[in-house]
Tab-separated table of C-alpha atoms in Angstrom:
chain	number	residue	atom	x	y	z
A	201	MET	CA	18.315	19.543	54.297
A	202	PRO	CA	16.682	21.910	57.091
A	203	LYS	CA	13.799	20.152	58.699
A	204	SER	CA	10.772	22.512	59.240
A	205	SER	CA	8.170	19.912	59.762
A	206	GLY	CA	6.903	16.604	58.702
A	207	SER	CA	8.827	13.190	58.694
A	208	ILE	CA	11.619	12.243	56.697
A	209	ILE	CA	11.714	8.585	55.723
A	210	THR	CA	14.391	6.640	53.908
A	211	VAL	CA	13.061	3.620	51.677
A	212	GLY	CA	15.379	0.818	50.646
A	213	ILE	CA	14.421	-1.671	47.815
A	214	THR	CA	16.532	-4.915	47.344
A	215	GLY	CA	16.205	-7.815	45.012
A	216	ALA	CA	13.737	-9.890	47.146
A	217	SER	CA	10.289	-10.516	45.420
A	218	GLY	CA	7.618	-8.099	46.236
A	219	ALA	CA	8.376	-4.780	44.328
A	220	VAL	CA	4.696	-3.990	44.633
A	221	TYR	CA	5.015	-3.580	48.340
A	222	ALA	CA	7.633	-1.010	47.782
A	223	GLN	CA	5.403	0.850	45.198
A	224	ALA	CA	2.627	0.857	47.668
A	225	VAL	CA	4.585	2.539	50.626
A	226	LEU	CA	5.908	4.927	48.196
A	227	ARG	CA	2.625	5.963	47.065
A	228	LEU	CA	1.238	6.437	50.600
A	229	LEU	CA	4.211	8.307	51.690
A	230	ASP	CA	4.194	10.484	48.710
A	231	ALA	CA	0.440	11.267	49.450
A	232	ASP	CA	0.716	11.658	53.158
A	233	PRO	CA	0.805	15.318	54.297
A	234	ARG	CA	2.723	14.433	57.404
A	235	VAL	CA	5.629	13.268	55.315
A	236	GLN	CA	8.104	16.078	54.374
A	237	HIS	CA	10.754	14.176	52.478
A	238	VAL	CA	11.606	10.674	51.371
A	239	PHE	CA	14.928	9.217	50.308
A	240	LEU	CA	14.852	6.435	48.044
A	241	ILE	CA	17.739	3.838	47.539
A	242	ALA	CA	17.619	0.715	45.249
A	243	SER	CA	20.179	-1.841	45.076
A	244	ASP	CA	21.449	-3.214	41.668
A	245	ALA	CA	19.134	-6.213	42.406
A	246	GLY	CA	16.356	-4.030	43.497
A	247	THR	CA	16.360	-2.138	40.432
A	248	ARG	CA	16.344	-5.268	38.482
A	249	LEU	CA	13.457	-6.451	40.535
A	250	ILE	CA	11.418	-3.351	39.812
A	251	ALA	CA	11.990	-3.931	36.069
A	252	THR	CA	11.007	-7.452	36.187
A	253	GLU	CA	8.124	-7.314	38.363
A	254	LEU	CA	6.641	-3.818	37.593
A	255	ASP	CA	8.003	-3.536	34.151
A	256	VAL	CA	9.322	-0.067	35.439
A	257	VAL	CA	12.896	0.870	33.621
A	258	ALA	CA	14.225	4.443	34.490
A	259	PRO	CA	17.014	5.421	32.072
A	260	ASP	CA	17.385	8.372	34.467
A	261	ALA	CA	17.289	7.179	38.054
A	262	LYS	CA	15.944	10.733	39.031
A	263	LYS	CA	12.600	9.644	37.227
A	264	LEU	CA	12.482	6.231	39.000
A	265	PRO	CA	10.184	7.803	41.928
A	266	SER	CA	7.529	9.318	39.393
A	267	LEU	CA	7.365	6.204	37.219
A	268	LEU	CA	6.793	4.153	40.582
A	269	VAL	CA	4.331	6.402	42.106
A	270	GLY	CA	2.489	7.621	39.042
A	271	THR	CA	2.717	11.304	40.061
A	272	ALA	CA	5.237	14.026	40.145
A	273	ALA	CA	6.616	12.606	43.494
A	274	LYS	CA	8.468	15.927	44.121
A	275	LYS	CA	9.073	14.913	47.659
A	276	ILE	CA	10.736	11.430	46.792
A	277	GLU	CA	14.676	11.843	46.078
A	278	CYS	CA	16.357	8.879	44.530
A	279	LEU	CA	19.979	8.349	45.673
A	280	PRO	CA	22.596	5.967	44.030
A	281	ASN	CA	23.319	2.948	46.101
A	282	LYS	CA	27.127	3.604	45.494
A	283	ASP	CA	27.002	7.022	46.998
A	284	ILE	CA	28.318	6.007	50.498
A	285	GLY	CA	28.895	9.860	51.094
A	286	ALA	CA	25.315	10.867	50.639
A	287	SER	CA	23.749	12.729	53.679
A	288	ILE	CA	21.746	9.888	54.965
A	289	ALA	CA	25.240	8.010	55.301
A	290	SER	CA	25.719	10.065	58.537
A	291	GLY	CA	23.910	10.159	61.825
A	292	SER	CA	23.674	13.897	61.802
A	293	ALA	CA	21.405	13.776	58.760
A	294	LEU	CA	17.768	14.532	59.580
A	295	VAL	CA	15.774	11.219	59.176
A	296	ASP	CA	13.007	9.766	61.154
A	297	GLY	CA	13.239	6.230	60.062
A	298	MET	CA	13.840	3.769	57.373
A	299	VAL	CA	12.071	0.761	55.898
A	300	VAL	CA	13.658	-1.809	53.571
A	301	VAL	CA	10.847	-3.449	51.411
A	302	PRO	CA	11.138	-5.846	50.185
A	303	CYS	CA	14.157	-6.980	52.078
A	304	SER	CA	16.325	-9.732	50.660
A	305	ALA	CA	18.086	-12.338	53.002
A	306	GLY	CA	21.215	-10.860	51.750
A	307	ALA	CA	20.436	-7.386	52.803
A	308	LEU	CA	19.304	-8.791	55.980
A	309	GLY	CA	22.676	-10.516	56.487
A	310	SER	CA	24.637	-7.323	55.678
A	311	ILE	CA	22.755	-5.145	57.969
A	312	ALA	CA	23.107	-7.845	60.885
A	313	ALA	CA	26.706	-7.931	60.264
A	314	GLY	CA	27.152	-3.990	60.181
A	315	THR	CA	29.326	-4.222	57.042
A	316	ALA	CA	27.717	-0.962	55.529
A	317	ALA	CA	29.090	-1.742	52.300
A	318	ASP	CA	26.757	0.355	50.177
A	319	LEU	CA	24.419	3.401	50.937
A	320	LEU	CA	21.380	1.215	51.669
A	321	THR	CA	23.026	-0.912	54.534
A	322	ARG	CA	24.777	2.136	55.776
A	323	ALA	CA	21.716	3.992	56.160
A	324	ALA	CA	20.047	1.168	57.893
A	325	ASP	CA	23.109	0.902	60.196
A	326	VAL	CA	22.784	4.471	60.911
A	327	CYS	CA	19.240	4.092	62.009
A	328	LEU	CA	20.411	1.318	64.383
A	329	LYS	CA	23.057	3.336	66.001
A	330	GLU	CA	20.891	6.347	66.421
A	331	ARG	CA	18.021	4.356	67.641
A	332	ARG	CA	15.603	5.140	64.802
A	333	PRO	CA	12.885	3.000	63.467
A	334	LEU	CA	14.144	0.393	61.006
A	335	VAL	CA	11.649	-1.847	59.627
A	336	LEU	CA	12.955	-4.718	57.486
A	337	CYS	CA	10.221	-6.462	55.243
A	338	LEU	CA	11.853	-9.779	55.015
A	339	ARG	CA	10.606	-11.669	51.683
A	340	GLU	CA	12.269	-15.267	51.923
A	341	THR	CA	10.717	-18.534	52.594
A	342	PRO	CA	11.667	-21.152	54.182
A	343	LEU	CA	14.304	-19.659	56.359
A	344	ASN	CA	17.404	-21.426	57.179
A	345	ARG	CA	19.380	-21.065	60.453
A	346	ILE	CA	21.654	-18.221	59.382
A	347	GLN	CA	18.918	-16.253	58.225
A	348	LEU	CA	16.753	-16.888	61.324
A	349	GLU	CA	19.901	-15.816	63.450
A	350	ASN	CA	20.511	-12.601	61.366
A	351	ALA	CA	16.675	-11.898	61.948
A	352	LEU	CA	17.219	-12.189	65.876
A	353	ARG	CA	20.453	-10.016	65.555
A	354	VAL	CA	18.905	-7.107	63.953
A	355	HIS	CA	15.854	-7.532	66.158
A	356	ASP	CA	18.036	-7.306	69.125
A	357	ALA	CA	19.675	-4.312	67.564
A	358	GLY	CA	16.605	-2.335	67.520
A	359	ALA	CA	15.249	-3.133	64.119
A	360	THR	CA	11.520	-4.582	63.596
A	361	VAL	CA	11.527	-7.474	61.274
A	362	MET	CA	8.217	-7.458	59.665
A	363	PRO	CA	8.044	-10.316	56.938
A	364	ALA	CA	6.130	-9.255	53.904
A	365	MET	CA	3.037	-11.649	55.049
A	366	PRO	CA	-0.516	-10.632	53.772
A	367	ALA	CA	-3.388	-11.106	56.278
A	368	PHE	CA	-6.819	-12.439	55.166
A	369	TYR	CA	-9.130	-12.061	58.030
A	370	TYR	CA	-10.430	-8.698	56.566
A	371	ALA	CA	-11.766	-10.858	53.565
A	372	PRO	CA	-9.774	-8.860	50.726
A	373	LYS	CA	-10.961	-9.144	47.431
A	374	LYS	CA	-8.061	-8.549	45.338
A	375	ILE	CA	-4.327	-8.696	45.383
A	376	GLU	CA	-4.240	-4.857	45.833
A	377	ASP	CA	-6.220	-5.002	48.994
A	378	LEU	CA	-3.385	-7.422	50.414
A	379	VAL	CA	-0.573	-5.225	49.302
A	380	GLU	CA	-2.337	-1.924	50.602
A	381	GLN	CA	-3.075	-3.113	54.116
A	382	PHE	CA	0.165	-4.492	54.440
A	383	ALA	CA	1.833	-1.131	53.457
A	384	TYR	CA	-0.572	0.430	56.006
A	385	ARG	CA	0.884	-1.514	58.728
A	386	VAL	CA	4.439	-0.714	57.513
A	387	LEU	CA	3.627	2.895	57.873
A	388	ALA	CA	2.273	2.319	61.442
A	389	GLN	CA	5.567	1.016	62.543
A	390	LEU	CA	7.182	4.244	61.182
A	391	GLY	CA	4.689	6.428	63.284
A	392	LEU	CA	2.598	7.210	60.360
A	393	PRO	CA	-0.697	5.209	61.172
A	394	GLN	CA	-3.285	5.229	58.046
A	395	GLU	CA	-6.975	5.832	58.612
A	396	LYS	CA	-7.751	3.160	55.894
A	397	GLN	CA	-5.948	0.307	57.857
A	398	TYR	CA	-8.304	-2.396	58.925
A	399	ARG	CA	-8.371	-2.731	62.611
A	400	TRP	CA	-9.791	-6.206	64.171
A	401	LYS	CA	-12.395	-5.316	66.847
A	402	GLY	CA	-13.410	-8.769	67.607
A	403	ARG	CA	-16.750	-10.596	67.548
A	404	LYS	CA	-19.298	-9.895	70.259
A	405	ASP	CA	-21.197	-13.080	69.975
A	406	GLU	CA	-21.849	-16.101	67.658
A	407	SER	CA	-24.655	-14.312	65.848
A	408	SER	CA	-22.319	-11.529	64.676
A	409	ALA	CA	-19.835	-14.184	63.490
A	410	THR	CA	-22.449	-15.883	61.611
A	411	GLU	CA	-23.310	-12.616	59.899
A	412	SER	CA	-19.824	-11.688	59.113
A	413	GLN	CA	-19.440	-15.128	57.500
A	414	ARG	CA	-22.774	-14.433	55.280
A	415	ASP	CA	-21.158	-10.913	54.262
A	416	ARG	CA	-18.104	-12.659	53.153
A	417	GLU	CA	-20.205	-15.274	51.198
A	418	LYS	CA	-21.989	-12.416	49.608
A	419	ARG	CA	-18.869	-10.688	48.451
A	420	ARG	CA	-17.408	-13.797	46.980
A	421	ARG	CA	-20.804	-14.274	44.833
A	422	SER	CA	-20.770	-10.654	43.852
C-alpha cells in the first residue's frame, strides 16, 4: 500500500479479557483523520473473546471491523492470523506502530521469545526489529515470575508494556469513561494524542482540593 499521508497502525486482539478496550481503540482510530489505514488481526482466542464479551460474531471476517466499530470502517482491514505472508509480516511494509489490546500472557510470552508463529506475533516482532512503537496492553493478574520476566524482556527490546489498568482520579461516572480514557492513553503512546484525554493539572491549594471533593460528591448524587 503506497503511503500518501497519515498513520498506518496495526491492532492485534488476543484472548485476554478486555475486548471492550480493543473496540474503543478501533473506534478512535477509525474516527481520527490523522490515521490513514488500520490493519486488524484477531487470534482464534481473540475472536472467541469478541464473541463472548461483545456478542459480536462475524461469519465473514471482512465484516468484523464494521461490526466492532459500528460504522462502515472503510480504513480498517482485517487480516487472517494464519496469513504469515501478509504485508505487515515484512519490515518493508509501511506501518507506523502496533498495539495488542488486550494482550494475553501467552501472546506476551510468544513476542518475548520471538517465535513469530502467526501473523500477530510476527507483526509485533517486525515492530521491535524496525524500532517502531509496540504497545502491549497486558491483561493478566496476578503475574508469575515467567510473565514478569517476559514483560521485562519485551520492554528491553523496545516495547511499551501498558497493562489494562483504568484510572479513577478524574472521577469517572461509568465504565465507558474508564475504557475511553485508557484508549486515549494507548493512542498517545502511538503518537496520536486525543483532545478528550484527561490530563492531571495538580491542586493549587487545599481550598481547590476541597472544591474538587464537593464536585465529585455532587456528581455521585446526581
